[in-house]
């Protein structure tokens, strides 16, 4: 660890590897403690002996970068990092469980929200009910937009930290969930939806914690997939859970028809089950999630201490010496082994015997002023982030509506007297019932998970984060240009019946495949770019909070504005207009991407900053 001055050159340490001619044959000539670092600031010295008694043997690490003659790295460095290679998997599991509970809550509402609003006031027409549903959806993200940056600043503070914000977010979501289930009017439901959004800044804080747990860039393509995968799981499970548990007295009258509680509160059951998931997630975070804020890692955590004591009741305490494989995919070069006393900060799976003072490092002592956060790269990254979340969030909202919109019937044209004239003038949807809509969404989630698990890490490793992200941005305009033409695909049944037959399902699958492919690569890569554009580690939580505010703002105005435009297009025989407008937004995001570069998370150096060596 060496102190860096504010005006010190970035190349002093960052290019050390490129100045050393290293290959697998002469790696033994490198002296211990040389301190070679890669572009992310991580120590890649093949043999390092530290004062803490840690011995790292890594003969393959020196091949991670090109030498000064421009030679490419060895093939071993190009191999895809496996899931088992991720460090601190226990911490990632806890974050995954915490994140999974929230999509389950949000997506389960979609299956019964319309019917709950009808139960509030049966006299309201469907058009008013649809407007109320849109307001309830947007209220959550609107409240997040207002408070996300505040929660990011709180997460960066030394009096709260990351873990505290996550626990507050889970508790606020739990209260909101229960309150929503027991609501008896629209305004009560709206209040609890706003409460849930205002107290929940967890997605940005979770991304911050993942980036601090997994600091090496080679692991990011896997680690940052954790949060998007949990969303896809929620898309599959949540609507099914809500559909089965909502209004049990009306759905299963023989069994629950005489239960007074279920008659008075027909939509409390799915929310109570969701509250159980949230309670479990909150307890897991309190007991097992470790604080990652540099300044707070020395602070006594009663929850973690209790969690360790509980763990000892079920697991015999192991030896204080642990052997952890490093870079397991580079076995063709060497077997890399780290032999060290395992501390709580080194591994959740190990036994905490080493003191924190021997392992905890303060990378910075000065906090970057807020006015210096918005560098040019941060600004362009947020602009691209806005366009991406705008059209992806709007697609998720309009897709349900488009699938359920009645098919155009020439016998009863709407608008009256309208005659379709391709390729632009046509109207109507697919008329699919809720069961078919749920099936389409389940297929969407299943395809997304499969691609995220097996395809994204390999292609991201091959092309890099920025290139794979930019290439897949080209897919979104294609999706939105083709999507409205699903309403004119031939059906085996005549209007006004729903569209059926192999042609329509093949067309749906084709459009979804293009959209899911783009989303699978774009969303994780966007999260990585937002994380790495951070100009200084002291404001990492603030940057993620700003990113969540940008996302929430886009996901608030997008569905409201485009939902209104969709209805306007239906009434004027131009149902494709809103989707083609989305294609234009996607093109704007693609253009903005050419000014985005991947940062290193520490572009600005302040007095007292330390390297990660």
Coordinates of C-alpha atoms in Angstrom, one line a residue:
X1 CA 0.0 0.0 0.0
X2 CA 1.4 3.3 -1.1
X3 CA -0.1 6.7 -0.7
X4 CA -1.0 8.5 -3.8
X5 CA -0.9 12.2 -4.3
X6 CA -3.6 14.1 -6.2
X7 CA -1.4 15.0 -9.1
X8 CA 0.4 11.7 -9.3
X9 CA 0.4 10.0 -12.7
X10 CA -2.1 7.2 -13.2
X11 CA 0.5 5.2 -15.2
X12 CA 2.9 4.9 -12.3
X13 CA 1.4 1.7 -11.1
X14 CA -1.3 0.9 -13.6
X15 CA 1.1 0.1 -16.4
X16 CA 3.6 -1.9 -14.4
X17 CA 2.6 -5.1 -16.0
X18 CA 3.0 -3.8 -19.4
X19 CA 6.6 -2.8 -18.6
X20 CA 7.6 -6.2 -17.5
X21 CA 8.3 -9.0 -20.0
X22 CA 6.6 -11.9 -18.3
X23 CA 5.7 -15.4 -19.5
X24 CA 5.2 -18.7 -17.9
X25 CA 8.8 -19.7 -18.3
X26 CA 10.5 -16.8 -16.6
X27 CA 7.9 -15.9 -13.9
X28 CA 10.2 -17.2 -11.3
X29 CA 12.5 -14.3 -11.8
X30 CA 9.9 -11.9 -10.4
X31 CA 10.8 -10.9 -6.9
X32 CA 8.3 -11.3 -4.0
X33 CA 6.5 -8.1 -3.2
X34 CA 7.1 -6.5 -6.6
X35 CA 3.5 -5.3 -6.5
X36 CA 2.5 -5.7 -10.1
X37 CA -1.1 -4.5 -10.6
X38 CA -3.6 -4.9 -13.3
X39 CA -5.9 -2.2 -14.8
X40 CA -8.4 -2.6 -11.9
X41 CA -5.8 -2.0 -9.3
X42 CA -5.7 -5.6 -8.1
X43 CA -2.4 -7.1 -7.2
X44 CA -1.3 -9.7 -9.8
X45 CA 2.1 -10.5 -8.4
X46 CA 2.8 -14.2 -9.0
X47 CA 4.5 -14.6 -5.6
X48 CA 3.8 -12.2 -2.7
X49 CA 4.7 -12.6 1.0
X50 CA 2.8 -10.2 3.2
X51 CA 3.2 -9.3 6.8
X52 CA -0.1 -10.9 7.7
X53 CA 1.4 -14.3 6.9
X54 CA -0.3 -14.7 3.6
X55 CA 1.4 -16.6 0.8
X56 CA 0.0 -16.3 -2.7
X57 CA 1.3 -18.7 -5.3
X58 CA 0.0 -17.7 -8.7
X59 CA 2.2 -18.4 -11.7
X60 CA -0.5 -17.7 -14.2
X61 CA -1.5 -14.3 -13.0
X62 CA 1.4 -12.6 -14.8
X63 CA -0.2 -13.5 -18.1
X64 CA -3.2 -11.3 -17.7
X65 CA -1.9 -8.3 -19.7
X66 CA 0.1 -7.7 -22.9
X67 CA 3.7 -6.8 -22.6
X68 CA 5.4 -3.7 -24.0
X69 CA 5.9 -5.3 -27.3
X70 CA 2.1 -5.7 -27.8
X71 CA 1.9 -9.4 -27.4
X72 CA -1.5 -10.7 -26.6
X73 CA -2.2 -12.4 -23.3
X74 CA -2.2 -16.2 -23.2
X75 CA -5.3 -18.2 -24.0
X76 CA -5.6 -19.0 -20.3
X77 CA -6.6 -15.5 -19.5
X78 CA -9.4 -15.6 -22.1
X79 CA -11.1 -18.5 -20.5
X80 CA -14.5 -17.7 -19.0
X81 CA -14.7 -17.5 -15.3
X82 CA -16.9 -20.2 -13.8
X83 CA -19.5 -19.6 -11.2
X84 CA -17.5 -21.6 -8.7
X85 CA -14.6 -19.2 -9.2
X86 CA -16.5 -16.2 -7.8
X87 CA -15.0 -15.0 -4.5
X88 CA -17.2 -14.7 -1.4
X89 CA -20.1 -16.7 -2.8
X90 CA -21.8 -16.8 0.6
X91 CA -22.2 -13.0 0.6
X92 CA -23.5 -13.1 -3.0
X93 CA -26.1 -15.7 -2.0
X94 CA -27.4 -13.5 0.8
X95 CA -27.6 -10.5 -1.6
X96 CA -29.4 -12.7 -4.1
X97 CA -32.0 -13.8 -1.6
X98 CA -32.6 -10.2 -0.5
X99 CA -33.1 -9.1 -4.1
X100 CA -35.3 -12.1 -5.0
X101 CA -37.9 -11.2 -2.4
X102 CA -38.6 -7.9 -4.1
X103 CA -39.4 -9.0 -7.7
X104 CA -41.6 -11.6 -6.2
X105 CA -43.7 -8.9 -4.5
X106 CA -43.7 -6.5 -7.5
X107 CA -44.6 -9.1 -10.2
X108 CA -47.2 -10.9 -8.1
X109 CA -49.3 -7.6 -8.1
X110 CA -49.6 -7.7 -11.8
X111 CA -51.8 -10.8 -11.8
X112 CA -54.6 -9.3 -9.7
X113 CA -54.1 -5.5 -9.5
X114 CA -56.9 -4.8 -12.1
X115 CA -59.4 -7.0 -10.2
X116 CA -58.4 -5.5 -6.8
X117 CA -59.1 -2.0 -8.2
X118 CA -62.5 -3.2 -9.5
X119 CA -63.2 -4.6 -5.9
X120 CA -62.4 -1.1 -4.5
X121 CA -65.2 0.5 -6.6
X122 CA -67.2 -1.8 -8.9
X123 CA -69.0 1.1 -10.5
X124 CA -65.9 2.5 -12.3
X125 CA -65.6 1.8 -16.0
X126 CA -62.6 -0.2 -17.3
X127 CA -61.0 2.9 -18.8
X128 CA -60.7 4.5 -15.3
X129 CA -59.5 1.2 -13.8
X130 CA -56.8 1.0 -16.4
X131 CA -55.7 4.5 -15.6
X132 CA -55.6 3.7 -11.8
X133 CA -53.5 0.6 -12.5
X134 CA -51.0 2.7 -14.4
X135 CA -50.8 5.2 -11.6
X136 CA -50.1 2.4 -9.0
X137 CA -47.4 1.0 -11.2
X138 CA -45.7 4.4 -11.7
X139 CA -46.1 5.5 -8.1
X140 CA -43.5 3.0 -6.9
X141 CA -40.8 4.1 -9.3
X142 CA -41.7 7.8 -8.9
X143 CA -41.1 7.6 -5.2
X144 CA -37.9 5.7 -5.9
X145 CA -36.8 8.5 -8.2
X146 CA -37.2 11.1 -5.4
X147 CA -35.3 9.1 -2.7
X148 CA -32.8 6.9 -4.5
X149 CA -30.0 9.4 -4.5
X150 CA -30.7 10.2 -0.9
X151 CA -30.3 6.5 0.0
X152 CA -27.1 6.4 -2.0
X153 CA -25.7 9.2 0.0
X154 CA -26.8 7.5 3.3
X155 CA -25.1 4.3 2.1
X156 CA -21.9 6.2 1.6
X157 CA -22.0 7.8 5.0
X158 CA -20.0 6.6 8.0
X159 CA -23.0 6.7 10.4
X160 CA -25.1 4.2 8.3
X161 CA -23.5 2.2 5.6
X162 CA -24.7 -0.2 2.9
X163 CA -26.2 -2.9 5.2
X164 CA -28.3 -0.4 7.2
X165 CA -29.9 1.0 4.0
X166 CA -30.7 -2.5 2.7
X167 CA -32.4 -3.5 6.0
X168 CA -34.4 -0.3 5.9
X169 CA -35.4 -1.0 2.3
X170 CA -36.6 -4.5 3.1
X171 CA -38.5 -3.3 6.2
X172 CA -40.2 -0.5 4.2
X173 CA -41.1 -3.0 1.4
X174 CA -42.6 -5.4 4.0
X175 CA -44.7 -2.7 5.6
X176 CA -45.8 -1.5 2.1
X177 CA -46.7 -5.0 1.1
X178 CA -48.9 -5.8 4.1
X179 CA -50.6 -2.4 4.0
X180 CA -51.3 -2.8 0.3
X181 CA -52.9 -6.2 0.9
X182 CA -55.2 -4.8 3.6
X183 CA -56.2 -1.7 1.6
X184 CA -59.8 -1.1 1.0
X185 CA -59.6 2.0 -1.3
X186 CA -57.5 3.2 -4.2
X187 CA -55.9 6.0 -2.2
X188 CA -54.8 3.6 0.6
X189 CA -53.2 1.4 -1.9
X190 CA -51.5 4.4 -3.6
X191 CA -50.1 5.5 -0.2
X192 CA -48.5 2.1 0.5
X193 CA -47.1 1.8 -3.0
X194 CA -45.4 5.2 -2.6
X195 CA -44.2 4.2 0.9
X196 CA -42.6 1.1 -0.6
X197 CA -40.8 3.0 -3.3
X198 CA -39.7 5.9 -1.0
X199 CA -38.0 3.5 1.5
X200 CA -36.5 1.2 -1.1
X201 CA -33.1 2.2 -2.6
X202 CA -31.8 -1.4 -2.5
X203 CA -31.0 -2.1 -6.1
X204 CA -28.3 0.6 -6.3
X205 CA -26.9 -0.3 -2.9
X206 CA -26.8 -4.0 -3.8
X207 CA -24.9 -3.2 -6.9
X208 CA -22.5 -1.2 -4.8
X209 CA -21.9 -4.1 -2.4
X210 CA -21.4 -6.5 -5.3
X211 CA -18.7 -4.3 -6.8
X212 CA -17.0 -4.0 -3.4
X213 CA -17.2 -7.7 -2.8
X214 CA -16.0 -8.6 -6.3
X215 CA -13.4 -6.0 -7.2
X216 CA -11.6 -7.8 -10.0
X217 CA -13.1 -7.0 -13.5
X218 CA -12.7 -10.6 -14.7
X219 CA -15.4 -11.7 -12.3
X220 CA -17.9 -8.9 -13.1
X221 CA -19.6 -10.6 -16.0
X222 CA -20.7 -13.3 -13.6
X223 CA -21.2 -11.3 -10.4
X224 CA -23.4 -8.6 -12.0
X225 CA -25.7 -11.2 -13.5
X226 CA -27.0 -12.1 -10.0
X227 CA -29.5 -9.2 -9.8
X228 CA -31.0 -9.5 -13.4
X229 CA -31.4 -13.3 -12.9
X230 CA -33.4 -12.8 -9.8
X231 CA -35.7 -10.5 -11.7
X232 CA -36.3 -13.2 -14.3
X233 CA -37.1 -15.7 -11.6
X234 CA -39.6 -13.2 -10.2
X235 CA -41.2 -12.8 -13.6
X236 CA -41.8 -16.6 -13.6
X237 CA -42.9 -17.2 -10.0
X238 CA -44.5 -13.9 -9.0
X239 CA -47.6 -13.8 -11.3
X240 CA -48.3 -17.5 -10.6
X241 CA -48.1 -16.9 -6.9
X242 CA -50.4 -13.9 -7.0
X243 CA -52.9 -15.6 -9.3
X244 CA -53.2 -18.6 -7.1
X245 CA -53.5 -16.8 -3.8
X246 CA -55.6 -13.8 -4.7
X247 CA -59.3 -13.8 -3.7
X248 CA -59.3 -17.4 -2.3
X249 CA -62.9 -17.0 -1.2
X250 CA -64.1 -16.3 -4.7
X251 CA -61.6 -18.7 -6.5
X252 CA -62.2 -21.6 -4.1
X253 CA -65.7 -21.1 -2.7
X254 CA -66.1 -24.7 -1.4
X255 CA -62.9 -24.4 0.7
X256 CA -62.7 -20.7 1.7
X257 CA -66.1 -19.3 0.8
X258 CA -67.2 -19.0 4.4
X259 CA -64.0 -17.6 5.9
X260 CA -64.9 -14.1 7.0
X261 CA -61.3 -12.8 7.0
X262 CA -60.8 -13.8 3.3
X263 CA -64.1 -12.2 2.3
X264 CA -63.2 -8.9 4.0
X265 CA -59.6 -8.8 2.7
X266 CA -59.6 -10.9 -0.5
X267 CA -56.1 -9.7 -1.6
X268 CA -54.3 -10.0 1.8
X269 CA -53.2 -13.6 1.3
X270 CA -50.6 -13.1 -1.5
X271 CA -49.2 -10.0 0.3
X272 CA -48.9 -11.9 3.6
X273 CA -47.0 -14.7 1.8
X274 CA -44.7 -12.0 0.2
X275 CA -44.2 -10.5 3.6
X276 CA -42.9 -13.9 4.9
X277 CA -40.3 -13.9 2.0
X278 CA -39.3 -10.4 2.9
X279 CA -39.0 -11.2 6.6
X280 CA -36.7 -14.2 5.8
X281 CA -34.6 -12.0 3.5
X282 CA -34.3 -9.3 6.2
X283 CA -33.3 -11.8 8.9
X284 CA -30.7 -13.4 6.6
X285 CA -29.2 -9.9 5.8
X286 CA -29.1 -9.0 9.5
X287 CA -27.4 -12.2 10.5
X288 CA -25.0 -12.9 7.6
X289 CA -24.5 -9.9 5.4
X290 CA -21.2 -8.1 6.1
X291 CA -20.7 -4.4 5.7
X292 CA -18.5 -3.5 2.7
X293 CA -18.0 0.2 3.4
X294 CA -14.3 0.7 3.9
X295 CA -14.7 3.0 6.9
X296 CA -17.2 0.7 8.7
X297 CA -15.6 -2.7 8.4
X298 CA -14.0 -2.3 11.9
X299 CA -17.4 -1.5 13.5
X300 CA -18.9 -4.2 15.7
X301 CA -21.9 -5.9 13.9
X302 CA -24.1 -7.6 16.5
X303 CA -26.2 -9.3 13.7
X304 CA -23.1 -11.0 12.1
X305 CA -21.7 -12.0 15.5
X306 CA -25.1 -13.7 16.3
X307 CA -25.2 -15.3 12.9
X308 CA -21.7 -16.8 13.5
X309 CA -22.8 -18.2 16.9
X310 CA -25.9 -19.7 15.3
X311 CA -23.8 -21.2 12.6
X312 CA -21.5 -22.9 15.1
X313 CA -24.5 -24.8 16.5
X314 CA -24.9 -26.5 13.2
X315 CA -21.4 -26.6 11.9
X316 CA -18.3 -27.8 13.7
X317 CA -15.6 -25.1 13.8
X318 CA -12.9 -25.9 11.2
X319 CA -9.2 -25.3 11.3
X320 CA -8.0 -21.7 11.2
X321 CA -5.9 -22.5 8.1
X322 CA -7.8 -22.8 4.9
X323 CA -6.8 -23.5 1.3
X324 CA -8.6 -21.6 -1.3
X325 CA -8.1 -22.2 -5.0
X326 CA -7.5 -19.2 -7.1
X327 CA -8.1 -18.8 -10.9
X328 CA -9.3 -22.4 -11.1
X329 CA -9.7 -22.2 -14.9
X330 CA -6.0 -21.6 -15.4
X331 CA -5.0 -25.1 -14.5
X332 CA -3.1 -25.6 -17.7
X333 CA -0.5 -23.1 -16.3
X334 CA -0.4 -23.9 -12.7
X335 CA -2.3 -24.8 -9.6
X336 CA -2.8 -21.6 -7.7
X337 CA -3.3 -21.8 -4.0
X338 CA -3.6 -19.2 -1.3
X339 CA -2.6 -20.3 2.1
X340 CA -3.7 -17.9 4.7
X341 CA -5.6 -17.5 8.0
X342 CA -9.2 -17.0 6.8
X343 CA -10.9 -14.0 8.2
X344 CA -14.6 -12.9 8.0
X345 CA -13.6 -10.4 5.3
X346 CA -11.7 -13.0 3.3
X347 CA -14.3 -15.7 3.0
X348 CA -17.8 -16.4 4.4
X349 CA -17.1 -20.1 4.2
X350 CA -14.0 -20.0 6.3
X351 CA -13.7 -19.7 10.1
X352 CA -13.1 -16.2 11.4
X353 CA -9.9 -16.4 13.4
X354 CA -7.7 -13.7 12.1
X355 CA -8.3 -10.2 13.4
X356 CA -9.9 -7.6 11.2
X357 CA -7.1 -5.2 11.7
X358 CA -4.8 -7.5 9.8
X359 CA -7.0 -7.7 6.8
X360 CA -9.1 -4.5 6.6
X361 CA -7.7 -1.8 4.3
X362 CA -8.8 1.8 4.0
X363 CA -8.5 2.7 0.3
X364 CA -9.4 6.4 1.0
X365 CA -9.6 8.9 3.8
X366 CA -11.2 11.8 1.9
X367 CA -14.6 11.9 0.4
X368 CA -15.0 13.3 -3.2
X369 CA -17.2 16.4 -3.2
X370 CA -20.6 15.9 -4.8
X371 CA -20.0 18.6 -7.4
X372 CA -17.1 16.6 -8.9
X373 CA -19.1 13.4 -9.4
X374 CA -20.6 14.2 -12.8
X375 CA -17.6 13.8 -15.0
X376 CA -18.1 13.5 -18.8
X377 CA -18.1 9.7 -18.7
X378 CA -20.5 9.6 -15.8
X379 CA -22.9 12.0 -17.6
X380 CA -22.8 10.0 -20.9
X381 CA -23.2 6.7 -19.0
X382 CA -26.3 8.1 -17.3
X383 CA -27.7 9.4 -20.6
X384 CA -27.4 6.0 -22.2
X385 CA -28.8 4.4 -19.0
X386 CA -31.9 6.7 -19.2
X387 CA -32.7 5.7 -22.8
X388 CA -32.2 2.0 -22.1
X389 CA -34.4 1.8 -19.0
X390 CA -37.0 4.1 -20.7
X391 CA -37.7 1.7 -23.6
X392 CA -37.1 -1.5 -21.8
X393 CA -39.4 -0.5 -18.9
X394 CA -42.0 0.8 -21.3
X395 CA -41.9 -2.5 -23.3
X396 CA -42.5 -4.5 -20.1
X397 CA -45.6 -2.3 -19.4
X398 CA -47.0 -2.2 -23.0
X399 CA -46.4 -5.9 -23.7
X400 CA -49.1 -7.0 -21.3
X401 CA -51.5 -4.5 -22.7
X402 CA -50.8 -5.3 -26.3
X403 CA -51.2 -9.1 -25.8
X404 CA -54.6 -8.5 -24.1
X405 CA -56.0 -5.8 -26.5
X406 CA -58.9 -7.2 -28.5
X407 CA -58.2 -8.3 -32.1
X408 CA -59.3 -5.9 -34.8
X409 CA -62.7 -6.9 -36.2
X410 CA -63.6 -5.8 -39.7
X411 CA -67.3 -6.4 -39.0
X412 CA -67.2 -3.8 -36.1
X413 CA -64.2 -1.6 -36.9
X414 CA -62.8 0.6 -34.1
X415 CA -62.5 3.4 -34.8
X416 CA -65.8 3.4 -36.8
X417 CA -65.3 3.2 -40.6
X418 CA -61.6 2.4 -40.3
X419 CA -59.9 0.3 -43.0
X420 CA -56.4 -1.0 -42.5
X421 CA -53.8 0.0 -45.0
X422 CA -50.4 -1.6 -44.6
X423 CA -47.6 -1.0 -43.8
X424 CA -48.5 1.7 -41.3
X425 CA -52.3 2.0 -40.9
X426 CA -53.6 -0.9 -38.8
X427 CA -54.8 -1.4 -35.3
X428 CA -55.8 -4.1 -32.7
X429 CA -53.9 -6.5 -30.4
X430 CA -53.7 -10.2 -30.0
X431 CA -56.7 -10.7 -27.6
X432 CA -54.9 -13.3 -25.5
X433 CA -56.5 -14.4 -22.3
X434 CA -54.6 -14.1 -19.0
X435 CA -53.5 -17.7 -19.0
X436 CA -51.9 -17.3 -22.4
X437 CA -50.3 -14.0 -21.3
X438 CA -48.8 -15.7 -18.3
X439 CA -47.4 -18.4 -20.5
X440 CA -45.8 -15.9 -22.8
X441 CA -44.2 -14.1 -19.8
X442 CA -43.0 -17.4 -18.3
X443 CA -41.3 -18.2 -21.6
X444 CA -39.8 -14.8 -21.6
X445 CA -38.3 -15.3 -18.1
X446 CA -37.1 -18.8 -18.9
X447 CA -35.3 -17.7 -22.0
X448 CA -33.7 -14.8 -20.2
X449 CA -32.3 -17.0 -17.4
X450 CA -30.9 -19.5 -19.8
X451 CA -29.1 -16.9 -21.8
X452 CA -27.8 -15.1 -18.8
X453 CA -26.4 -18.3 -17.3
X454 CA -24.7 -19.8 -20.4
X455 CA -24.4 -17.2 -23.1
X456 CA -23.7 -13.8 -21.7
X457 CA -20.6 -14.6 -19.6
X458 CA -18.9 -16.2 -22.6
X459 CA -19.6 -13.5 -25.2
X460 CA -18.9 -10.7 -22.7
X461 CA -15.5 -12.3 -22.0
X462 CA -14.8 -12.6 -25.7
X463 CA -15.9 -9.1 -26.8
X464 CA -15.6 -7.1 -23.6
X465 CA -18.3 -5.2 -21.7
X466 CA -18.6 -2.1 -23.8
X467 CA -18.6 -3.9 -27.2
X468 CA -21.1 -6.6 -26.2
X469 CA -23.3 -3.9 -24.7
X470 CA -23.2 -1.7 -27.8
X471 CA -23.7 -4.6 -30.2
X472 CA -26.9 -5.7 -28.4
X473 CA -28.3 -2.2 -28.4
X474 CA -28.8 -2.6 -32.2
X475 CA -31.4 -5.3 -31.4
X476 CA -33.9 -3.1 -29.6
X477 CA -34.9 -0.9 -32.6
X478 CA -35.5 -4.1 -34.6
X479 CA -37.7 -5.5 -31.9
X480 CA -39.9 -2.4 -31.7
X481 CA -40.2 -2.0 -35.4
X482 CA -41.5 -5.6 -35.8
X483 CA -43.6 -5.9 -32.7
X484 CA -46.8 -4.2 -33.8
X485 CA -47.0 -6.3 -36.9
X486 CA -47.9 -9.2 -34.6
X487 CA -51.5 -7.9 -34.8
X488 CA -51.7 -8.6 -38.6
X489 CA -50.1 -12.2 -38.4
X490 CA -52.7 -14.7 -39.8
X491 CA -54.7 -16.6 -37.2
X492 CA -56.5 -19.9 -37.3
X493 CA -59.6 -18.3 -35.7
X494 CA -61.6 -15.4 -37.2
X495 CA -62.0 -12.1 -35.4
X496 CA -62.9 -11.1 -32.8
X497 CA -61.6 -14.3 -31.3
X498 CA -58.1 -14.4 -29.9
X499 CA -55.2 -15.0 -32.3
X500 CA -54.3 -18.7 -32.3
X501 CA -52.2 -21.1 -34.4
X502 CA -48.5 -21.8 -35.1
X503 CA -47.8 -18.6 -37.0
X504 CA -48.7 -16.3 -34.2
X505 CA -46.7 -18.2 -31.6
X506 CA -43.7 -18.5 -33.9
X507 CA -43.9 -14.7 -34.5
X508 CA -44.2 -14.1 -30.7
X509 CA -41.2 -16.3 -30.1
X510 CA -39.2 -14.6 -32.8
X511 CA -39.9 -11.1 -31.4
X512 CA -39.2 -12.2 -27.8
X513 CA -36.0 -13.9 -28.8
X514 CA -34.6 -10.6 -30.3
X515 CA -35.8 -8.5 -27.3
X516 CA -34.6 -11.0 -24.7
X517 CA -31.2 -11.3 -26.3
X518 CA -30.7 -7.5 -26.3
X519 CA -31.9 -7.3 -22.7
X520 CA -29.8 -10.2 -21.5
X521 CA -26.6 -8.4 -22.6
X522 CA -27.6 -4.8 -22.2
X523 CA -28.9 -4.7 -18.6
X524 CA -25.9 -6.5 -16.8
X525 CA -23.4 -4.6 -18.9
X526 CA -25.2 -1.3 -18.1
X527 CA -24.9 -2.1 -14.4
X528 CA -21.2 -2.8 -14.8
X529 CA -20.6 0.4 -16.7
X530 CA -22.5 2.5 -14.1
X531 CA -20.4 0.8 -11.4
X532 CA -17.1 1.4 -13.2
X533 CA -17.8 5.0 -14.2
X534 CA -17.6 6.0 -10.6
X535 CA -14.8 8.7 -10.3
X536 CA -13.9 7.8 -6.7
X537 CA -14.7 4.8 -4.4
X538 CA -15.9 7.2 -1.7
X539 CA -19.0 8.0 -3.8
X540 CA -19.7 4.6 -5.2
X541 CA -23.0 4.3 -3.4
X542 CA -24.0 7.8 -4.5
X543 CA -23.3 7.0 -8.1
X544 CA -25.5 3.9 -7.9
X545 CA -28.1 6.0 -6.2
X546 CA -28.0 8.5 -9.0
X547 CA -28.2 5.6 -11.5
X548 CA -31.3 4.3 -9.8
X549 CA -32.9 7.7 -9.8
X550 CA -32.3 8.0 -13.5
X551 CA -33.7 4.5 -14.0
X552 CA -36.8 5.2 -11.8
X553 CA -37.4 8.5 -13.6
X554 CA -37.3 6.8 -17.0
X555 CA -39.5 3.9 -15.8
X556 CA -42.0 6.4 -14.4
X557 CA -42.5 8.7 -17.4
X558 CA -42.1 6.0 -20.0
X559 CA -45.1 3.8 -19.2
X560 CA -47.4 6.7 -18.4
X561 CA -46.5 8.7 -21.6
X562 CA -46.5 5.6 -23.9
X563 CA -49.6 4.1 -22.3
X564 CA -51.4 7.3 -23.2
X565 CA -49.9 7.2 -26.7
X566 CA -50.9 3.6 -27.1
X567 CA -54.5 4.4 -26.4
X568 CA -54.4 7.3 -28.8
X569 CA -52.9 5.1 -31.5
X570 CA -55.7 2.5 -31.1
X571 CA -58.4 5.2 -31.4
X572 CA -56.8 6.5 -34.6
X573 CA -55.9 3.2 -36.3
X574 CA -52.2 3.5 -35.7
X575 CA -51.3 1.0 -33.0
X576 CA -47.7 0.8 -34.2
X577 CA -46.9 4.4 -33.6
X578 CA -45.9 4.1 -30.0
X579 CA -43.7 1.1 -30.7
X580 CA -42.0 2.9 -33.5
X581 CA -41.5 5.8 -31.2
X582 CA -39.7 3.4 -28.8
X583 CA -37.5 2.4 -31.7
X584 CA -36.5 6.0 -32.0
X585 CA -35.6 6.1 -28.3
X586 CA -33.6 3.0 -28.7
X587 CA -31.6 4.6 -31.5
X588 CA -30.9 7.6 -29.3
X589 CA -29.5 5.3 -26.7
X590 CA -27.4 3.6 -29.3
X591 CA -26.0 6.9 -30.5
X592 CA -25.2 7.9 -26.9
X593 CA -23.3 4.6 -26.3
X594 CA -20.5 5.7 -28.6
X595 CA -19.5 8.4 -26.0
X596 CA -19.4 5.9 -23.2
X597 CA -16.2 4.2 -22.0
X598 CA -15.6 1.7 -19.2
X599 CA -13.9 3.4 -16.3
X600 CA -11.8 1.9 -13.5
X601 CA -13.8 3.2 -10.5
X602 CA -11.0 5.4 -9.3
X603 CA -10.3 8.1 -12.0
X604 CA -9.9 10.9 -9.5
X605 CA -7.2 10.6 -6.8
X606 CA -7.4 12.6 -3.6
X607 CA -4.8 13.2 -0.9
X608 CA -4.4 10.1 1.3
X609 CA -5.8 7.6 -1.3
X610 CA -4.3 4.1 -1.2
X611 CA -3.8 1.5 -3.8
X612 CA -5.4 -1.9 -3.4
X613 CA -2.0 -3.6 -3.2

